[in-house]
Short mmCIF file of C-alpha atoms and ligand atoms in Angstrom, two decimals:
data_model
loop_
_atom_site.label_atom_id
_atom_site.label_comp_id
_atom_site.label_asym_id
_atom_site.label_seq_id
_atom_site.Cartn_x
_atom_site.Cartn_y
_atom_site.Cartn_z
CA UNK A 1 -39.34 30.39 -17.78
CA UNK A 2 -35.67 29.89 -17.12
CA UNK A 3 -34.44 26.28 -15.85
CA UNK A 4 -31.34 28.20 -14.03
CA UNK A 5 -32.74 31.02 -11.68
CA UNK A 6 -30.24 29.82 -8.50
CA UNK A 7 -26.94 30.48 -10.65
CA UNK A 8 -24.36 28.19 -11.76
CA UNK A 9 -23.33 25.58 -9.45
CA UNK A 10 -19.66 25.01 -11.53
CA UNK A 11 -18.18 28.14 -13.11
CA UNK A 12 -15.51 27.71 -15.64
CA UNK A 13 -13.07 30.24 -16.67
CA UNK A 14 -10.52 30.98 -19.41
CA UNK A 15 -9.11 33.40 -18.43
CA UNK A 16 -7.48 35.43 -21.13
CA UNK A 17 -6.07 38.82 -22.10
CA UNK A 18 -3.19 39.26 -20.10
CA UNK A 19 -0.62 39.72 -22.86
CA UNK A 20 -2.73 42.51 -24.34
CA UNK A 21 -3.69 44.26 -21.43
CA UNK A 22 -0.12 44.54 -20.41
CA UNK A 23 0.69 45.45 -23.37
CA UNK A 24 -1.53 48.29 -23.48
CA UNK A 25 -0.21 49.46 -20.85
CA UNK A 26 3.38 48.98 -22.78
CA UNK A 27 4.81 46.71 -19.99
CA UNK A 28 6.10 43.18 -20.94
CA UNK A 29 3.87 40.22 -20.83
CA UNK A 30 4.49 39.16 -17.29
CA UNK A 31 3.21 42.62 -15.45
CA UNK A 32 0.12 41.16 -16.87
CA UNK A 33 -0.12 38.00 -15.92
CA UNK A 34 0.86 39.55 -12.73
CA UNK A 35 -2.01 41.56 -12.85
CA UNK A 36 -4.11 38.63 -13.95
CA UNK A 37 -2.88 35.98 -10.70
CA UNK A 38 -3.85 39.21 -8.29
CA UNK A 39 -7.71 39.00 -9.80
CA UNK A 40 -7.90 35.19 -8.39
CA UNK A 41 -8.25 36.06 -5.07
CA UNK A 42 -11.26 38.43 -5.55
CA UNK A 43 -12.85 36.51 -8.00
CA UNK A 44 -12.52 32.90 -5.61
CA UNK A 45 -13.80 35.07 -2.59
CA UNK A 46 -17.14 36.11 -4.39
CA UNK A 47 -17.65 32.66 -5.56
CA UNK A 48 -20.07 31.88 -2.17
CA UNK A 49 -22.00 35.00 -2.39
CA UNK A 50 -22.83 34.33 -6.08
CA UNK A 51 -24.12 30.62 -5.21
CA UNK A 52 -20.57 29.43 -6.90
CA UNK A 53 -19.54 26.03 -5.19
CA UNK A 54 -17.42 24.93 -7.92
CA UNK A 55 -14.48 27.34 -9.92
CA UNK A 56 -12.31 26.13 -12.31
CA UNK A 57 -9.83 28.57 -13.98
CA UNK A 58 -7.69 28.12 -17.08
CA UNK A 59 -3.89 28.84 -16.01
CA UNK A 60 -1.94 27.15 -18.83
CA UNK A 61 -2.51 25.08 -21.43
CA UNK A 62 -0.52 21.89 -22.63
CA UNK A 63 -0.17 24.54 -25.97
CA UNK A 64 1.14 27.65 -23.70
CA UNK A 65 4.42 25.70 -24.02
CA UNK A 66 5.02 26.73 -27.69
CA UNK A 67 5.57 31.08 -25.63
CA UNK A 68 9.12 32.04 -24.93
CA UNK A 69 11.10 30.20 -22.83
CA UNK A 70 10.82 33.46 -20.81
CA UNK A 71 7.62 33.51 -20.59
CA UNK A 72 6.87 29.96 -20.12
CA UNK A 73 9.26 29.76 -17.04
CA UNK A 74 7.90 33.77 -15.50
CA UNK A 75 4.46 31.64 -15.77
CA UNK A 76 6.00 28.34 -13.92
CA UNK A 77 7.75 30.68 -11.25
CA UNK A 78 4.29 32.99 -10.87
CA UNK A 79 2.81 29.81 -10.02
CA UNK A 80 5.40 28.79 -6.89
CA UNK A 81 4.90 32.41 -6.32
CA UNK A 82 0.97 31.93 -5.86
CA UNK A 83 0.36 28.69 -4.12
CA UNK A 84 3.14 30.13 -1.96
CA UNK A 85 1.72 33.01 -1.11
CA UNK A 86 -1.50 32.14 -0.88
CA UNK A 87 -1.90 28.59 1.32
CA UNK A 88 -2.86 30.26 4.30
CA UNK A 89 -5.49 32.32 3.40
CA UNK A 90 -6.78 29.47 1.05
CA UNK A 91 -6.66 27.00 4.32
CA UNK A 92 -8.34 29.57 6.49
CA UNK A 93 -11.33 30.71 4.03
CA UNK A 94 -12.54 27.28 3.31
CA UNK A 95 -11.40 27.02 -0.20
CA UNK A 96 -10.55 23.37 -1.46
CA UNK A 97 -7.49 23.31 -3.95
CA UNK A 98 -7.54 21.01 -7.39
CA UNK A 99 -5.04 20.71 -9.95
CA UNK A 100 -6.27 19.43 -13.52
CA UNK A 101 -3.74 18.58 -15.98
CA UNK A 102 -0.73 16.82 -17.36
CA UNK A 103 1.48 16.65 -13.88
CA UNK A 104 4.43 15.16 -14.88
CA UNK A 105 5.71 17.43 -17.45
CA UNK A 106 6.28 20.03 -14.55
CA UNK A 107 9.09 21.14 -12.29
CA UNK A 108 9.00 18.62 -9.46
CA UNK A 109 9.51 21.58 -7.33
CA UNK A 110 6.24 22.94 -8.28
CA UNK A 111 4.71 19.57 -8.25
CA UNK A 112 5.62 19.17 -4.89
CA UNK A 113 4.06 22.26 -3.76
CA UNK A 114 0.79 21.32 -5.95
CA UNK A 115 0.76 18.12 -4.02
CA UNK A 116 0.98 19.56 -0.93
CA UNK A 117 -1.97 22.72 -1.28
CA UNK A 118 -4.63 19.62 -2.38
CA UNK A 119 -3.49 17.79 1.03
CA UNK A 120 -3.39 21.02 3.40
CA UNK A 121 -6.87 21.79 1.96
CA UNK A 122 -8.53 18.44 1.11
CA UNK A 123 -10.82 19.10 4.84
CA UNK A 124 -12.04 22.45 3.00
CA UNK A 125 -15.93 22.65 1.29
CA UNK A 126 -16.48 26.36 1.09
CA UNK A 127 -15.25 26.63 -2.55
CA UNK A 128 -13.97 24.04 -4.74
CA UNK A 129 -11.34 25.88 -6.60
CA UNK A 130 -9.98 23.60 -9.18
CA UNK A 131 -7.01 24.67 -10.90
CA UNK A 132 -6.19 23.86 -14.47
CA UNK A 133 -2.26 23.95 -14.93
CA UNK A 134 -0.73 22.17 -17.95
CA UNK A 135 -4.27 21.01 -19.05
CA UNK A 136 -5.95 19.96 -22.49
CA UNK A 137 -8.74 18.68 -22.82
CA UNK A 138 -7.46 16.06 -26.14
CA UNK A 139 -4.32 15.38 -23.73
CA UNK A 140 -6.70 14.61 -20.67
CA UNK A 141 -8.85 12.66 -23.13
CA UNK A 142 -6.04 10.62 -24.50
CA UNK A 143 -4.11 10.01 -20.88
CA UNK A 144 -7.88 8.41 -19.74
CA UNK A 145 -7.98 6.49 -22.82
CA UNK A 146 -4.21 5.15 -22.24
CA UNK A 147 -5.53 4.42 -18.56
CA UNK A 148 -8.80 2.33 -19.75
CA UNK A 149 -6.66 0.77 -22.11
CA UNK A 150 -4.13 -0.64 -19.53
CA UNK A 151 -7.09 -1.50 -17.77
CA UNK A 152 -8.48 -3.45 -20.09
CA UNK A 153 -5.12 -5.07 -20.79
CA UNK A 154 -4.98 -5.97 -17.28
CA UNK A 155 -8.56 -7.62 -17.20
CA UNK A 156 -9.88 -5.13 -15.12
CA UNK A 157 -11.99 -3.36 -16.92
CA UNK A 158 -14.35 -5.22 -19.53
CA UNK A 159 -14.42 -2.98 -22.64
CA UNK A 160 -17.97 -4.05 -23.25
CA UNK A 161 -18.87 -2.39 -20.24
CA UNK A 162 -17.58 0.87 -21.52
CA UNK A 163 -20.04 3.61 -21.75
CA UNK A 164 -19.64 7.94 -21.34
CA UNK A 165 -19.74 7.14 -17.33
CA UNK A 166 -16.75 5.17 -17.54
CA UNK A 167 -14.75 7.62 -19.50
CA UNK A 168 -15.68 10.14 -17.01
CA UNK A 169 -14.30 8.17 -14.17
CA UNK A 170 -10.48 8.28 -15.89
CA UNK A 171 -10.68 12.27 -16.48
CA UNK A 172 -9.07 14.49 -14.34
CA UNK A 173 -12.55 16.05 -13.42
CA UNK A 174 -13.61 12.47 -12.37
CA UNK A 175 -15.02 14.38 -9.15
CA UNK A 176 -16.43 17.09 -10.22
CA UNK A 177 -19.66 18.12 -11.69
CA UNK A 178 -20.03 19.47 -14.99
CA UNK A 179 -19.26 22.85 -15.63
CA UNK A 180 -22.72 25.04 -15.79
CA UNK A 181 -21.40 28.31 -17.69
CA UNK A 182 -17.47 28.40 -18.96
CA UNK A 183 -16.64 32.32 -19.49
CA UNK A 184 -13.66 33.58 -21.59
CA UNK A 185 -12.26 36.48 -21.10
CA UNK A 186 -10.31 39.17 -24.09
CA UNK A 187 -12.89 38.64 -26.74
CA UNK A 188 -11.73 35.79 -28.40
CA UNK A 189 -14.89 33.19 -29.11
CA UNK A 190 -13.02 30.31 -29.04
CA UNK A 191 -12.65 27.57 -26.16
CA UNK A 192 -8.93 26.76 -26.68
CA UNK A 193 -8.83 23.15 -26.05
CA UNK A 194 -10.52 23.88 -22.22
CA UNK A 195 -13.35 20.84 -20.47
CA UNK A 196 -14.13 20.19 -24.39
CA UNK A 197 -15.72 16.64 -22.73
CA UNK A 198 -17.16 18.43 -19.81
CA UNK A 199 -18.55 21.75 -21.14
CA UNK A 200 -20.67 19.64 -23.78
CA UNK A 201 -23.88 21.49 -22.59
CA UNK A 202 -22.40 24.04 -20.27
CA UNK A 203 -23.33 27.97 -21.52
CA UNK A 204 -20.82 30.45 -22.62
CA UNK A 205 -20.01 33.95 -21.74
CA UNK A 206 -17.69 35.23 -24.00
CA UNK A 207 -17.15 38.59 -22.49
CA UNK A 208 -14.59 41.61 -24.18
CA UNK A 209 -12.98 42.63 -20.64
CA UNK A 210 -9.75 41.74 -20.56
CA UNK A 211 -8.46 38.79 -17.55
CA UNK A 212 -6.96 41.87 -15.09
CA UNK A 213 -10.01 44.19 -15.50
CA UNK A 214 -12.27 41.32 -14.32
CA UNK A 215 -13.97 42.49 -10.84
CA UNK A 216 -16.30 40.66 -8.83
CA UNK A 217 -18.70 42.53 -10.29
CA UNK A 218 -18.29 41.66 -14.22
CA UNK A 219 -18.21 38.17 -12.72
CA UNK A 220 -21.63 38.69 -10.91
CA UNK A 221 -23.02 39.82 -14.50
CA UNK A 222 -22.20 36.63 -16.27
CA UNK A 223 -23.77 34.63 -13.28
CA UNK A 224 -26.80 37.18 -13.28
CA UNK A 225 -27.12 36.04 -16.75
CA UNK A 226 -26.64 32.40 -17.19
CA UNK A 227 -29.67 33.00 -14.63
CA UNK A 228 -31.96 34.10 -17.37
CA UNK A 229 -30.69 31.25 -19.82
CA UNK A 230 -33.11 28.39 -20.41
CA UNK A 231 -31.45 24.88 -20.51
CA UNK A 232 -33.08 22.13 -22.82
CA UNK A 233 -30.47 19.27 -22.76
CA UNK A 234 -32.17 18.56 -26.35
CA UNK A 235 -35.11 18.45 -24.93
CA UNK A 236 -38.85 20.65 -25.63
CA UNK A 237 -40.19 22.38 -22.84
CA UNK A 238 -43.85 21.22 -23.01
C1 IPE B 1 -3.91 34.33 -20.58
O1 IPE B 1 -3.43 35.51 -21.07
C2 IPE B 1 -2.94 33.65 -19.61
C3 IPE B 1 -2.28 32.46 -20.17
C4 IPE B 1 -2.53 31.89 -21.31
C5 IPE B 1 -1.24 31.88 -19.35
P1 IPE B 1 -2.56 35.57 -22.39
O2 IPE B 1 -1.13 35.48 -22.02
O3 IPE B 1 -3.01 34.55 -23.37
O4 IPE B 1 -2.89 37.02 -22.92
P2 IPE B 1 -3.11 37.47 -24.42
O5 IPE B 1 -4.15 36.58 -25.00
O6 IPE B 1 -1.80 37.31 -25.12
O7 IPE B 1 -3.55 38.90 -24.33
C1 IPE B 2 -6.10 29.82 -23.34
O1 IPE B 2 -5.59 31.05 -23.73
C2 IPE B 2 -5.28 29.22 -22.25
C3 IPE B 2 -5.34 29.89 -20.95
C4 IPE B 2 -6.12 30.89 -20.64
C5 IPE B 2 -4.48 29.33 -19.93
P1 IPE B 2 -4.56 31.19 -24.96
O2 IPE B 2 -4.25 32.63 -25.07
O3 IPE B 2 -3.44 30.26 -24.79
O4 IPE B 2 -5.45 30.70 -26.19
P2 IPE B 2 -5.30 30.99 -27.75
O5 IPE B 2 -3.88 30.70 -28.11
O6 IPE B 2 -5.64 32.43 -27.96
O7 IPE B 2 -6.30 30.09 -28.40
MG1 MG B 3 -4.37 34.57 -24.87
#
């Protein structure tokens, strides 16, 4: 008998494949990523129906800097495009806005307006959308290190104290839960440096559809399966 019949609470996504799929469609890389920031919207909206409380999505990577300086700064400007464009209906349908990552390395433009969608929809509980921009899970890792370090330094924080809750509290996801099932898009069965402390016993769905072909209903098939999953947590079911 499955331990996971409700769904997943937190739903994790890389989401890959727009390069190719724009490609296929021999149109430079950006039409698809394009492509790929339109698919949010549907995908955030299905989230309640689905049982989804918590959505985290893969945007770019603290590796994603090593693309063209073309396509690194279309990404960067896609992004003022998006939390542009979409604030109000975020506001209005209840969706709470999180950014994950390494902050400072951005435009302080963009961090500005990053700042300023967590604030406008801190009130929100609908959806917890959390967004991961400029994010690694070694980098996050090593930042919350550096931070229990100074701590420590400081006298604030005993280091014989230190167990995995404390680590926890100096991550980026310090307030959220765990994610329950991390998909990746494009085929590739690999999780890119994504949550690797967080997804520790999460379940996968590595899934061949590429990041723009992903509908509301592909993503109601992963959920509809993680359902039929059973969880040990190293356990035996007795
Ligand atoms: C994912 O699509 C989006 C980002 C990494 C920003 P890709 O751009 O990696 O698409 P592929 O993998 O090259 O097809
Ligand atoms: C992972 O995709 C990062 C994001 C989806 C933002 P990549 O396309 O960067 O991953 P690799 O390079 O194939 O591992
Ligand atoms: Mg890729």
């Amino acid at each position: 008998m499955p331990d996971t019949e409700t769904g997943p609470n937190h739903v994790a996504i890389i989401m890959d494949g727009n390069g190719r799929w724009a490609q296929m469609k021999g149109k430079p890389r950006l039409f698809g990523h394009h492509a790929g920031a339109k698919r949010v919207k549907e995908i955030v909206r299905a989230c309640p129906d689905l049982g989804v409380k918590y959505l985290t999505i893969f945007a770019f990577s603290t590796e994603n800097w090593k693309r063209t300086q073309a396509e690194v700064s279309g990404l960067m400007s896609l992004f003022r495009r998006y939390i542009k464009g979409e604030m109000k209906d975020l506001i209005q349908e209840g969706v709470r806005v999180r950014f994950i990552g390494d902050r400072p390395r951005l435009d302080d433009k963009l961090i500005k307006m990053m700042d300023d969608l967590e604030k406008v929809t801190a009130q929100n509980e609908k959806v917890h959308l959390t967004i991961a921009l400029n994010y690694g899970g070694r980098d996050e890792v090593s930042r919350a290190v550096k931070e229990m370090a100074r701590d420590a330094a400081l006298g604030t924080l005993d280091p014989e104290t230190v167990d995995e809750t404390t680590l926890t509290r100096y991550l980026d996801t310090r307030v959220l839960p765990d994610p329950d099932l991390v998909i990746r898009t494009s085929g590739e069965a690999r999780i890119s440096n994504f949550l690797l402390w967080q997804s520790a016993y999460s379940e996968y769905e590595f899934i061949d559809t590429l990041w723009p072909d992903f509908t509301k209903d592909v993503f109601a098939e992963c959920t509809a399966r993680y359902a039929t999953r059973d969880r040990r947590f190293g356990a035996v079911k007795v």
